[in-house]
Coordinates of C-alpha atoms and ligand atoms in Angstrom, one line a residue:
M623 CA 130.7 155.9 110.2
S624 CA 134.4 155.6 109.8
R625 CA 136.2 158.6 108.5
S626 CA 139.4 158.9 106.5
P627 CA 142.2 161.3 107.6
A628 CA 141.3 163.5 104.7
E629 CA 138.1 164.3 106.4
A630 CA 139.8 165.4 109.6
F631 CA 138.6 169.0 109.3
E632 CA 135.0 167.9 109.0
K633 CA 133.0 168.1 112.2
V634 CA 129.9 166.5 110.7
P635 CA 130.1 163.3 108.5
T636 CA 129.9 164.5 105.0
V637 CA 129.3 162.4 101.9
I638 CA 130.2 163.8 98.5
F639 CA 128.1 162.2 95.7
P640 CA 128.9 162.5 92.0
D641 CA 125.6 164.4 91.5
S642 CA 122.3 165.2 93.2
A643 CA 120.5 162.3 91.6
A644 CA 122.8 159.8 93.3
A645 CA 122.4 161.5 96.6
A646 CA 118.6 161.6 96.3
K647 CA 118.5 157.9 95.5
A648 CA 120.6 157.0 98.5
L649 CA 118.5 159.1 100.8
A650 CA 115.2 157.9 99.4
Q651 CA 116.4 154.4 100.1
E652 CA 117.0 155.3 103.7
V653 CA 113.5 156.7 104.0
K654 CA 112.1 153.5 102.6
E655 CA 113.9 151.5 105.2
I656 CA 112.7 153.9 108.0
I657 CA 109.1 153.6 106.8
T658 CA 109.3 149.8 106.5
T659 CA 110.9 149.4 109.9
K660 CA 108.5 151.7 111.7
N661 CA 105.5 150.2 110.0
K662 CA 106.6 146.7 111.0
A663 CA 106.7 148.0 114.6
G664 CA 103.1 149.3 114.1
Q665 CA 104.2 152.9 114.3
P666 CA 104.0 155.8 111.8
A667 CA 107.2 157.0 110.4
V668 CA 107.6 160.7 111.1
L669 CA 109.5 162.7 108.5
G670 CA 110.6 166.3 108.6
M671 CA 110.3 167.9 105.2
A672 CA 112.0 170.8 103.5
T673 CA 111.1 172.9 100.5
G674 CA 113.2 174.8 97.9
S675 CA 115.1 173.5 95.0
T676 CA 117.4 171.2 97.0
P677 CA 114.9 168.4 97.9
V678 CA 113.2 168.3 94.5
P679 CA 115.3 165.3 93.1
F680 CA 114.8 163.5 96.4
Y681 CA 111.0 164.0 96.2
R682 CA 111.0 162.8 92.6
E683 CA 112.8 159.6 93.7
L684 CA 110.2 159.1 96.5
I685 CA 107.5 159.4 94.0
R686 CA 109.2 156.9 91.8
L687 CA 109.5 154.5 94.7
H688 CA 105.8 154.9 95.4
K689 CA 104.8 154.4 91.7
E690 CA 107.2 151.8 90.6
E691 CA 108.1 149.9 93.8
G692 CA 104.9 150.3 95.7
L693 CA 106.3 152.2 98.7
S694 CA 103.3 153.4 100.6
F695 CA 103.1 156.6 102.6
K696 CA 99.7 155.7 104.3
N697 CA 101.5 155.4 107.6
V698 CA 103.8 158.4 107.3
V699 CA 103.3 161.7 109.1
T700 CA 105.2 164.7 107.9
F701 CA 106.2 168.1 109.4
N702 CA 107.4 170.8 107.2
L703 CA 110.1 173.1 108.4
D704 CA 108.6 176.4 107.5
E705 CA 106.1 178.6 105.6
Y706 CA 106.2 182.2 104.4
F707 CA 104.2 184.4 106.7
G708 CA 101.3 186.1 104.9
L709 CA 100.9 183.5 102.1
S710 CA 97.8 181.4 102.0
A711 CA 98.1 177.7 101.2
D712 CA 96.9 178.2 97.6
H713 CA 99.4 180.9 96.9
P714 CA 101.7 179.8 94.0
E715 CA 104.8 180.4 96.1
S716 CA 103.5 179.0 99.4
Y717 CA 105.3 176.0 100.8
A718 CA 102.0 174.3 101.2
R719 CA 101.4 174.5 97.5
F720 CA 105.0 173.5 96.7
M721 CA 104.7 170.4 98.8
A722 CA 101.4 169.5 97.2
E723 CA 102.8 169.9 93.7
Q724 CA 106.2 168.4 94.3
I725 CA 105.2 165.3 96.3
F726 CA 102.0 165.0 98.3
D727 CA 99.7 165.0 95.3
H728 CA 101.7 162.1 93.8
I729 CA 101.8 159.7 96.8
D730 CA 99.2 158.1 99.0
I731 CA 99.8 160.1 102.2
P732 CA 96.6 160.9 104.0
K733 CA 96.0 164.7 104.1
A734 CA 95.5 164.5 107.8
N735 CA 99.1 163.3 108.2
I736 CA 100.5 166.4 106.6
N737 CA 101.7 169.3 108.9
I738 CA 102.9 172.6 107.6
P739 CA 103.1 175.8 109.6
S740 CA 100.2 178.1 108.7
G741 CA 101.1 181.3 106.8
T742 CA 97.9 183.0 107.5
L743 CA 97.8 183.5 111.2
R744 CA 96.9 186.7 112.9
S745 CA 99.8 188.0 115.0
D746 CA 98.0 187.0 118.2
Q747 CA 97.7 183.4 117.0
V748 CA 101.4 182.9 116.2
F749 CA 102.5 181.9 119.7
S750 CA 99.9 179.2 120.3
H751 CA 100.2 177.9 116.7
C752 CA 104.0 177.4 117.2
R753 CA 103.6 175.9 120.6
D754 CA 101.0 173.4 119.2
Y755 CA 103.3 172.5 116.3
E756 CA 106.1 171.6 118.8
Q757 CA 103.7 169.6 120.9
K758 CA 102.3 167.7 118.0
I759 CA 105.9 166.6 117.0
D760 CA 106.6 165.4 120.5
S761 CA 103.3 163.6 120.8
L762 CA 104.2 161.4 117.9
G763 CA 107.5 160.5 119.5
G764 CA 109.6 163.0 117.6
I765 CA 110.9 163.2 114.0
D766 CA 112.6 160.1 112.8
L767 CA 114.4 161.8 109.9
Q768 CA 114.6 165.5 109.3
I769 CA 115.5 166.6 105.7
L770 CA 117.3 169.9 105.4
G771 CA 118.6 172.3 102.8
I772 CA 120.9 175.2 103.6
G773 CA 120.5 178.8 102.6
R774 CA 123.4 181.0 101.7
T775 CA 123.1 182.7 105.1
G776 CA 123.7 179.2 106.6
H777 CA 120.1 178.9 107.7
I778 CA 118.3 175.6 108.3
G779 CA 114.6 176.0 108.1
F780 CA 114.4 179.8 108.1
N781 CA 116.7 180.1 111.2
E782 CA 118.6 183.1 110.0
P783 CA 121.9 184.2 111.6
G784 CA 121.4 185.0 115.3
S785 CA 119.0 182.0 115.9
S786 CA 120.0 180.3 119.1
R787 CA 120.9 176.7 119.5
D788 CA 117.7 176.1 121.6
S789 CA 115.3 178.2 119.5
L790 CA 111.8 176.7 118.9
T791 CA 109.1 177.1 116.3
R792 CA 108.4 180.9 115.9
R793 CA 108.0 183.8 113.6
I794 CA 111.2 185.1 112.1
T795 CA 112.4 188.0 109.9
L796 CA 114.0 186.8 106.7
D797 CA 117.6 187.9 106.0
R798 CA 118.3 190.1 103.1
V799 CA 120.3 187.5 101.3
T800 CA 117.5 184.9 101.7
R801 CA 115.1 187.4 100.2
Q802 CA 117.5 188.1 97.3
D803 CA 117.7 184.4 96.7
A804 CA 113.9 184.1 96.5
A805 CA 113.6 187.2 94.3
S806 CA 113.2 185.3 91.1
D807 CA 110.4 183.1 92.5
F808 CA 108.4 186.2 93.4
R809 CA 109.4 188.3 90.4
G810 CA 111.5 190.8 92.3
E811 CA 112.9 191.1 95.8
Q812 CA 110.2 193.7 96.7
N813 CA 107.5 191.0 96.5
V814 CA 109.3 188.4 98.8
P815 CA 107.6 188.2 102.2
H816 CA 109.6 189.7 105.0
F817 CA 108.6 187.1 107.6
A818 CA 108.2 183.3 108.0
I819 CA 107.2 180.7 110.5
T820 CA 110.0 178.3 111.1
M821 CA 110.8 175.3 113.3
G822 CA 113.7 176.5 115.6
V823 CA 117.2 175.1 115.6
G824 CA 116.3 173.3 118.9
T825 CA 113.2 171.8 117.3
I826 CA 115.3 170.5 114.3
L827 CA 118.0 169.1 116.6
R828 CA 115.5 167.0 118.5
A829 CA 115.0 164.9 115.4
K830 CA 116.6 161.4 115.7
K831 CA 118.4 161.7 112.4
L832 CA 119.3 164.7 110.2
V833 CA 120.4 164.8 106.6
L834 CA 121.3 168.2 105.1
M835 CA 121.5 168.3 101.3
A836 CA 123.3 170.9 99.2
W837 CA 124.0 171.1 95.5
G838 CA 126.1 173.4 93.3
E839 CA 129.0 175.8 93.9
N840 CA 126.9 178.6 95.3
K841 CA 126.5 176.5 98.4
A842 CA 130.2 175.5 98.7
S843 CA 131.3 178.3 101.0
V844 CA 128.4 178.1 103.5
V845 CA 128.7 174.2 103.5
A846 CA 132.4 174.5 104.4
K847 CA 131.6 177.0 107.2
A848 CA 128.8 174.7 108.6
V849 CA 130.9 171.5 108.4
E850 CA 134.4 172.8 109.4
G851 CA 133.9 176.1 111.1
P852 CA 133.1 176.9 114.7
M853 CA 129.6 176.1 116.0
T854 CA 128.0 179.5 116.0
E855 CA 124.6 181.3 115.8
A856 CA 126.0 183.1 112.8
V857 CA 125.6 179.9 110.8
S858 CA 122.7 177.9 112.2
A859 CA 123.6 174.8 110.2
S860 CA 126.8 174.6 112.2
F861 CA 124.7 173.3 115.1
L862 CA 124.4 170.0 113.3
Q863 CA 127.9 169.4 114.7
D864 CA 126.1 169.1 118.0
H865 CA 124.0 166.1 116.9
A866 CA 124.9 162.5 117.2
D867 CA 123.3 161.4 113.9
A868 CA 123.6 164.3 111.5
R869 CA 125.1 164.1 108.0
F870 CA 125.7 166.3 105.0
F871 CA 124.9 164.9 101.5
I872 CA 126.5 167.1 98.9
D873 CA 127.5 167.0 95.3
N874 CA 130.9 167.9 93.8
G875 CA 130.0 171.5 93.3
A876 CA 129.0 172.0 96.9
S877 CA 132.1 170.3 98.2
R878 CA 134.6 172.7 96.6
E879 CA 135.4 174.7 99.7
L880 CA 136.0 171.7 102.0
T881 CA 139.6 171.4 103.1
R882 CA 139.9 167.9 101.7
V883 CA 138.9 169.2 98.3
K884 CA 140.3 172.7 98.3
L885 CA 143.6 172.3 100.3
P886 CA 144.2 168.6 100.4
W887 CA 147.8 169.0 101.3
L888 CA 146.7 170.4 104.7
T889 CA 145.0 167.2 105.7
G890 CA 148.3 165.3 105.8
T891 CA 147.2 162.7 103.3
P892 CA 149.2 162.1 100.1
V893 CA 148.3 164.4 97.3
S894 CA 148.4 163.4 93.6
W895 CA 150.1 166.4 92.1
T896 CA 148.2 166.8 88.8
P897 CA 148.9 170.0 86.9
R898 CA 145.6 171.5 88.2
E899 CA 146.4 170.6 91.8
T900 CA 149.9 172.0 91.5
R901 CA 148.6 175.3 90.1
R902 CA 146.0 175.4 92.9
A903 CA 148.7 174.9 95.6
M904 CA 150.9 177.6 94.0
V905 CA 148.2 180.2 93.7
W906 CA 147.1 179.5 97.3
Q907 CA 150.6 179.8 98.6
A908 CA 151.2 183.1 96.7
F909 CA 148.0 184.5 98.2
Q910 CA 148.8 183.3 101.7
T911 CA 152.3 184.8 101.6
K912 CA 151.1 187.9 99.7
R913 CA 153.9 187.3 97.2
P914 CA 154.0 187.0 93.4
I915 CA 154.6 183.4 92.2
L916 CA 158.2 184.2 91.1
K917 CA 159.2 185.3 94.6
L918 CA 158.2 182.1 96.4
I919 CA 161.1 180.4 98.1
D920 CA 161.7 177.0 99.8
E921 CA 160.7 178.3 103.2
H922 CA 157.2 179.3 101.9
Y923 CA 156.7 175.8 100.5
N924 CA 157.7 174.2 103.8
E925 CA 155.7 176.5 106.0
H926 CA 152.5 175.8 103.9
G927 CA 152.6 172.0 103.9
L928 CA 154.0 171.9 100.4
S929 CA 157.4 170.3 100.9
D930 CA 156.1 167.2 99.3
L931 CA 155.3 169.2 96.1
L932 CA 158.7 170.8 96.2
S933 CA 160.6 167.5 96.5
E934 CA 158.5 166.0 93.7
Q935 CA 158.6 169.0 91.2
G936 CA 161.2 171.4 92.6
P937 CA 163.6 173.2 92.8
S938 CA 161.3 176.1 93.7
Y939 CA 162.8 178.5 91.2
Q940 CA 161.9 176.2 88.3
L941 CA 158.6 175.2 89.6
N942 CA 157.7 178.9 90.1
I943 CA 158.6 179.7 86.5
R944 CA 156.7 176.8 85.1
I945 CA 153.5 177.8 86.9
F946 CA 154.0 181.5 86.1
N947 CA 154.2 180.6 82.4
Q948 CA 151.1 178.4 82.6
L949 CA 149.2 181.3 84.2
Q950 CA 150.7 183.7 81.7
H951 CA 149.5 181.6 78.8
T952 CA 145.9 181.7 80.0
I953 CA 145.8 185.5 79.1
T954 CA 144.6 186.3 75.6
G955 CA 143.0 189.3 74.1
W956 CA 142.0 187.0 71.2
P957 CA 139.3 184.7 72.6
G958 CA 138.5 183.4 69.1
G959 CA 142.2 182.7 68.5
K960 CA 144.7 185.0 66.9
P961 CA 144.8 184.4 63.1
D962 CA 148.2 183.7 61.5
E963 CA 150.0 183.5 64.9
D964 CA 151.7 180.5 66.5
D965 CA 149.0 179.1 68.8
T966 CA 151.1 176.5 70.6
Y967 CA 150.6 178.3 74.0
R968 CA 147.4 180.1 73.3
P969 CA 144.1 179.0 74.8
E970 CA 142.3 179.0 71.5
R971 CA 143.5 177.7 68.1
A972 CA 144.2 180.2 65.3
R973 CA 142.3 178.5 62.6
P974 CA 139.7 178.5 61.2
Y975 CA 139.4 182.3 61.0
P976 CA 136.8 183.8 61.3
K977 CA 135.0 181.4 63.6
R978 CA 131.3 180.8 64.0
C979 CA 130.9 181.5 67.7
L980 CA 127.7 180.4 69.4
I981 CA 127.1 182.2 72.7
L982 CA 124.4 180.3 74.7
S983 CA 122.7 182.3 77.4
P984 CA 120.5 180.3 79.8
E985 CA 118.4 183.4 80.5
P986 CA 118.6 186.5 78.4
Q987 CA 121.0 188.4 80.7
D988 CA 123.4 185.6 81.6
A989 CA 125.9 185.9 78.7
I990 CA 126.2 189.7 79.0
V991 CA 126.8 189.3 82.7
G992 CA 129.4 186.6 82.3
M993 CA 131.1 187.6 79.1
G994 CA 129.9 190.9 77.7
G995 CA 133.4 192.1 77.2
T996 CA 134.5 189.0 75.4
I997 CA 131.4 189.2 73.1
D998 CA 132.6 192.7 72.2
R999 CA 136.1 191.4 71.4
L1000 CA 134.9 188.5 69.3
I1001 CA 132.7 190.9 67.2
E1002 CA 135.5 193.4 66.9
Q1003 CA 137.9 190.7 65.8
G1004 CA 135.6 189.7 62.9
H1005 CA 134.1 186.5 64.1
E1006 CA 130.6 185.5 63.3
V1007 CA 129.0 185.8 66.7
R1008 CA 125.5 184.6 67.4
L1009 CA 123.9 185.1 70.8
I1010 CA 121.1 182.7 71.7
S1011 CA 118.9 183.2 74.7
L1012 CA 117.9 179.6 75.5
T1013 CA 114.9 180.6 77.6
S1014 CA 112.6 183.6 77.5
G1015 CA 113.3 184.6 81.1
N1016 CA 109.7 185.9 81.3
L1017 CA 109.3 184.7 84.9
R1018 CA 111.9 187.3 86.0
V1019 CA 109.9 190.3 84.7
P1020 CA 108.1 192.3 87.4
D1021 CA 104.4 193.1 86.9
S1022 CA 105.2 196.8 87.0
E1023 CA 107.1 196.4 83.7
A1024 CA 104.3 194.5 82.1
D1025 CA 101.9 197.2 83.3
K1026 CA 104.1 200.0 81.9
F1027 CA 104.3 198.4 78.4
A1028 CA 100.6 197.4 78.2
E1029 CA 99.7 200.9 79.3
T1030 CA 102.0 202.5 76.7
L1031 CA 100.6 200.2 74.0
H1032 CA 97.1 201.1 75.1
Q1033 CA 97.9 204.9 74.9
L1034 CA 99.5 204.5 71.5
A1035 CA 96.5 202.6 70.2
S1036 CA 94.1 205.1 71.4
N1037 CA 96.2 208.0 70.0
A1038 CA 96.4 206.3 66.6
A1039 CA 95.0 208.5 63.7
Q1040 CA 92.7 205.7 62.6
P1041 CA 91.9 203.7 65.7
G1042 CA 90.5 200.9 63.5
D1043 CA 94.0 200.0 62.4
W1044 CA 95.0 199.3 66.0
K1045 CA 92.1 197.0 66.9
A1046 CA 94.3 194.0 67.7
Q1047 CA 96.8 196.0 69.7
T1048 CA 94.0 197.7 71.7
A1049 CA 92.5 194.4 72.5
Y1050 CA 95.9 192.9 73.5
A1051 CA 96.7 195.9 75.8
K1052 CA 93.3 195.8 77.4
D1053 CA 93.5 192.1 78.0
A1054 CA 97.0 192.5 79.5
L1055 CA 95.9 195.3 81.8
S1056 CA 92.8 193.5 83.0
Q1057 CA 94.7 190.2 83.5
L1058 CA 97.3 192.0 85.5
E1059 CA 94.6 193.5 87.7
A1060 CA 92.7 190.2 88.1
K1061 CA 95.7 188.1 89.2
G1062 CA 96.8 190.6 91.9
E1063 CA 100.3 191.0 93.3
F1064 CA 101.1 187.4 93.8
G1065 CA 98.9 185.6 91.3
E1066 CA 100.3 183.4 88.6
D1067 CA 100.9 184.9 85.2
T1068 CA 98.5 184.0 82.4
P1069 CA 99.9 182.9 79.0
L1070 CA 99.3 186.3 77.6
L1071 CA 101.2 188.0 80.5
R1072 CA 104.1 185.6 80.1
D1073 CA 104.1 186.4 76.4
L1074 CA 104.2 190.1 77.1
K1075 CA 107.0 189.7 79.6
K1076 CA 108.9 187.6 77.1
L1077 CA 108.7 190.4 74.6
I1078 CA 109.8 193.0 77.1
L1079 CA 112.9 190.9 77.9
R1080 CA 113.6 190.3 74.3
G1081 CA 113.6 194.1 73.8
E1082 CA 116.1 194.4 76.7
L1083 CA 118.4 191.8 75.4
R1084 CA 118.4 193.3 71.9
D1085 CA 119.1 196.7 73.4
A1086 CA 122.0 195.3 75.6
A1087 CA 123.4 193.3 72.7
H1088 CA 123.3 196.4 70.4
A1089 CA 125.4 198.2 72.9
L1090 CA 128.1 195.5 72.2
G1091 CA 127.7 195.9 68.5
L1092 CA 125.5 192.8 67.8
A1093 CA 122.9 193.2 65.1
N1094 CA 119.3 192.0 65.5
D1095 CA 119.7 189.0 63.1
H1096 CA 122.5 187.7 65.3
I1097 CA 120.4 187.6 68.4
L1098 CA 118.2 184.6 68.6
F1099 CA 115.6 183.3 71.0
A1100 CA 115.2 179.5 71.6
D1101 CA 112.3 179.7 74.1
L1102 CA 113.0 176.2 75.4
P1103 CA 109.7 174.6 76.4
F1104 CA 110.8 173.4 79.9
Y1105 CA 110.9 177.1 80.9
E1106 CA 107.7 178.1 79.1
N1107 CA 105.8 175.4 80.9
G1108 CA 107.4 175.6 84.3
R1109 CA 108.2 177.7 87.3
Y1110 CA 111.5 178.4 89.2
R1111 CA 112.7 175.5 91.3
R1112 CA 110.2 173.1 89.6
F1113 CA 111.4 172.9 86.0
K1114 CA 111.3 169.6 84.2
S1115 CA 113.1 169.2 80.8
T1116 CA 111.8 166.9 78.1
Q1117 CA 112.8 165.5 74.7
A1118 CA 111.3 168.6 73.1
D1119 CA 114.0 170.7 74.7
L1120 CA 116.7 168.4 73.6
D1121 CA 115.4 168.3 70.0
S1122 CA 115.3 172.1 69.7
L1123 CA 118.8 172.4 71.0
K1124 CA 120.1 169.8 68.6
K1125 CA 118.4 171.6 65.8
I1126 CA 120.2 174.9 66.8
L1127 CA 123.6 173.2 66.9
E1128 CA 123.1 171.4 63.6
E1129 CA 121.9 174.6 61.9
H1130 CA 124.8 176.8 63.1
K1131 CA 127.6 174.2 63.1
P1132 CA 129.7 176.4 65.5
H1133 CA 133.5 176.4 65.8
Q1134 CA 133.2 177.7 69.3
I1135 CA 130.4 177.4 71.9
Y1136 CA 130.3 179.5 75.1
L1137 CA 128.0 178.3 77.9
T1138 CA 127.6 178.5 81.6
G1139 CA 125.9 176.4 84.3
D1140 CA 128.3 173.4 84.9
A1141 CA 128.7 174.5 88.5
A1142 CA 125.2 175.6 89.1
D1143 CA 122.4 174.0 91.2
P1144 CA 121.2 171.3 88.7
S1145 CA 117.6 172.4 89.1
S1146 CA 118.4 176.1 88.2
V1147 CA 117.8 177.4 84.7
S1148 CA 121.5 177.4 84.0
G1149 CA 122.0 174.0 85.5
I1150 CA 119.2 172.5 83.4
T1151 CA 120.4 174.2 80.2
F1152 CA 124.0 173.1 80.8
R1153 CA 122.9 169.4 80.9
L1154 CA 120.6 169.8 77.9
V1155 CA 123.4 171.3 75.8
Q1156 CA 125.7 168.5 77.0
A1157 CA 123.2 165.9 75.9
A1158 CA 122.5 167.7 72.6
L1159 CA 126.2 167.8 71.8
K1160 CA 126.4 164.1 72.5
A1161 CA 123.5 163.5 70.2
C1162 CA 125.4 165.4 67.4
S1163 CA 128.7 163.7 68.1
H1164 CA 128.7 161.9 64.7
E1165 CA 128.7 165.3 63.0
E1166 CA 132.1 166.8 62.0
F1167 CA 131.5 170.2 63.6
A1168 CA 130.7 168.6 67.0
G1169 CA 134.1 167.0 67.3
A1170 CA 136.1 170.0 66.1
C1171 CA 134.1 172.6 68.1
S1172 CA 135.9 174.2 71.1
L1173 CA 133.8 174.5 74.2
W1174 CA 134.2 177.3 76.7
L1175 CA 132.4 177.8 80.1
Y1176 CA 131.9 181.3 81.4
R1177 CA 130.7 182.2 84.9
G1178 CA 127.4 184.1 85.3
K1179 CA 126.2 184.4 88.8
E1180 CA 128.0 181.4 90.2
R1181 CA 131.2 181.7 92.3
A1182 CA 134.0 183.4 90.3
L1183 CA 136.7 181.1 89.0
E1184 CA 139.9 181.1 91.0
P1185 CA 143.1 181.7 89.1
H1186 CA 144.2 178.0 89.1
E1187 CA 140.9 177.1 87.5
I1188 CA 141.1 179.5 84.6
D1189 CA 142.0 178.3 81.2
M1190 CA 141.3 181.5 79.3
A1191 CA 141.5 185.0 80.8
V1192 CA 140.3 187.8 78.5
P1193 CA 141.5 191.2 79.7
L1194 CA 139.2 194.1 79.3
S1195 CA 140.3 197.8 78.9
P1196 CA 138.6 200.5 81.0
L1197 CA 136.6 201.4 77.9
Q1198 CA 135.4 197.9 77.3
M1199 CA 134.3 197.7 80.9
E1200 CA 132.3 200.8 80.4
K1201 CA 130.7 199.3 77.4
K1202 CA 129.8 196.1 79.3
E1203 CA 128.4 198.1 82.2
N1204 CA 126.4 200.1 79.8
A1205 CA 125.0 196.9 78.2
L1206 CA 124.1 195.6 81.6
N1207 CA 122.3 198.7 82.5
R1208 CA 119.8 198.0 79.7
F1209 CA 118.3 195.2 81.7
G1210 CA 115.4 196.3 84.0
A1211 CA 115.6 193.5 86.5
L1212 CA 119.1 192.3 87.3
S1213 CA 119.6 190.5 90.6
S1214 CA 122.1 191.9 93.1
L1215 CA 124.5 189.0 92.2
E1216 CA 124.3 189.9 88.5
K1217 CA 125.0 193.5 89.2
E1218 CA 128.2 192.5 91.0
A1219 CA 129.6 191.1 87.7
P1220 CA 131.8 194.1 86.8
E1221 CA 133.3 194.1 90.3
I1222 CA 134.1 190.4 90.0
N1223 CA 135.8 191.1 86.6
R1224 CA 137.9 193.8 88.4
D1225 CA 138.8 191.3 91.2
N1226 CA 140.0 188.8 88.6
A1227 CA 142.4 191.4 87.3
R1228 CA 143.6 192.3 90.8
H1229 CA 144.3 188.6 91.5
Y1230 CA 146.3 188.2 88.3
D1231 CA 148.2 191.4 89.2
S1232 CA 149.0 190.1 92.7
L1233 CA 150.4 186.9 91.3
G1234 CA 152.9 188.9 89.4
L1235 CA 151.2 188.9 86.1
A1236 CA 150.3 192.1 84.1
E1237 CA 147.9 194.6 85.6
Y1238 CA 144.7 195.0 83.7
E1239 CA 141.5 196.9 84.4
A1240 CA 139.3 193.8 84.4
I1241 CA 139.3 190.2 83.2
E1242 CA 136.6 187.8 82.1
T1243 CA 137.4 184.2 82.8
F1244 CA 136.7 180.9 81.1
Q1245 CA 137.2 177.2 81.7
R1246 CA 137.8 174.7 78.9
W1247 CA 134.8 172.4 78.9
R1248 CA 136.0 168.9 78.7
R1249 CA 133.6 166.5 77.1
S1250 CA 132.5 163.7 79.3
Ligands
F6R1945 C1 113.1 175.3 103.0 C2 114.0 175.7 104.0 C3 115.3 176.4 103.6 C4 115.9 175.9 102.3 C5 117.1 176.7 102.0 C6 117.7 176.3 100.6 O1 112.0 174.6 103.7 O2 113.8 175.5 105.1 O3 116.2 176.3 104.7 O4 116.3 174.6 102.5 O5 116.8 178.1 101.9 O6 116.9 176.6 99.6 P1 117.1 176.0 98.2 O7 117.0 174.5 98.3 O8 116.0 176.5 97.3 O9 118.5 176.4 97.7

């Protein structure tokens, strides 16, 4: 594969696709060719399979090839990378069940050809099981193509940091970060298994071809480490650098930290100095030199590979002022626009005032995490703010919470003066308690339990929103069907989702919409809702409000925006931060990433300060969402 000079920093060939669907299509095509070639030679094609959200679009494309183009898997043998230790094959979160639901039940692969490490071994069986797994791979001539995802720890399979280059299939302890990432699948980190059986790095590297896929910004930094960093046991995916036929297939989001994307001027190739790219270079340069923008001089430009920029847009003094002003103009305490003021350099227009602001939260907590302080400001400044939780979020709620509420309801019902009045409530509480007991720790929630958990989260969101001054009739719940009918990592949206979003938009005719998820993994809840809102807006494009509405993207749990990416920076006072933290504390089950939000807001303020702008307590950041 020939590589351009821009890719000089990359030690593994890396292809950036416009989106995961395009990458999945290309990879599925390669698989088709491998199957066809091997079968012509009278041999089975041996595929190494991965689980998690990453390969889902790829599996959907394989199913399509099977159903629509007749691709047969009769002569395919598969080996999965890993399995949680302690989960039986029928457990809803076992990888065996995942593979059945996501692909094997929809293609014609014989059951006998499917190999997945067992999750239910006794400790004394682990060694021989793993050895047999290795031998079986070798006896079939090795894996023709191994599919990989990458965890935020840099793991491939479950080879957590510390796994050696030559490690083989074995039992491993899962890293804390990996367990945090799986927390929502298991309704809480405490329920995530501590161990797994995984192919080793050495096992994986014996495959003839390797393709590692990664989607969304949350993977960007680990992808850059694996592709450009040193080969190290601290990032097991970096060992792909040691393979003759390994490639990374990534989307735009996951490519953001690669040098050719992030610091293109360092690759020695010509850079097109768009306003965004210029701002990026200037902010980077200021951070590198630890100087405010206005104190950068010619030498700094030259030493940081930016002489080109200087000769195109200098002299430095003027360029500095221009960028300083641009950054300065992103700051506004008036996210809904400042009425009766000149808005030439303000992020949001002054009129109309007040505005109808629609704050869309993929799951109940997301908007408070990402823009709790801004919600407070919008309300205070007299706008008509409506907060809509797009999904119920019920899959996040731990059983212990459901148990607590059902038990309380039960107690209330039995204490009622006239127990007859509480018949329905008593029955509901009893059903909930017995269903909780029947399903056990890991069982799937029944519709009644999902309903109860939905109500619990609704209560938490109302409570949190009240803390920001939002009244009940301004807090709405869309309960999009894709979420109600699905599970994490396997959601599938339909026309019904689109229709209900369209209805919401038409009903509220907003002047401003706030949303998140553009940079998220496309199969995550925020990734799916982002695309749905995008489609719903398109479907409403003939309506007047849709063309005039301003669209703002906030960041929830995704990587924080860097200063050059920010179009609107809303400063928060210490008191407002207190209010936001207070609102966040009303949620029972925030993930560790979500809990970090206030610190990220404070970091944003520190960054602005170090660039020479005003020093605030904290800042919430937004990007203008440009319609496609
Ligand atoms: C799964 C596996 C893991 C995942 C990785 C990314 O079989 O081996 O390495 O590929 O944890 O997970 P997702 O795709 O869910 O982000």
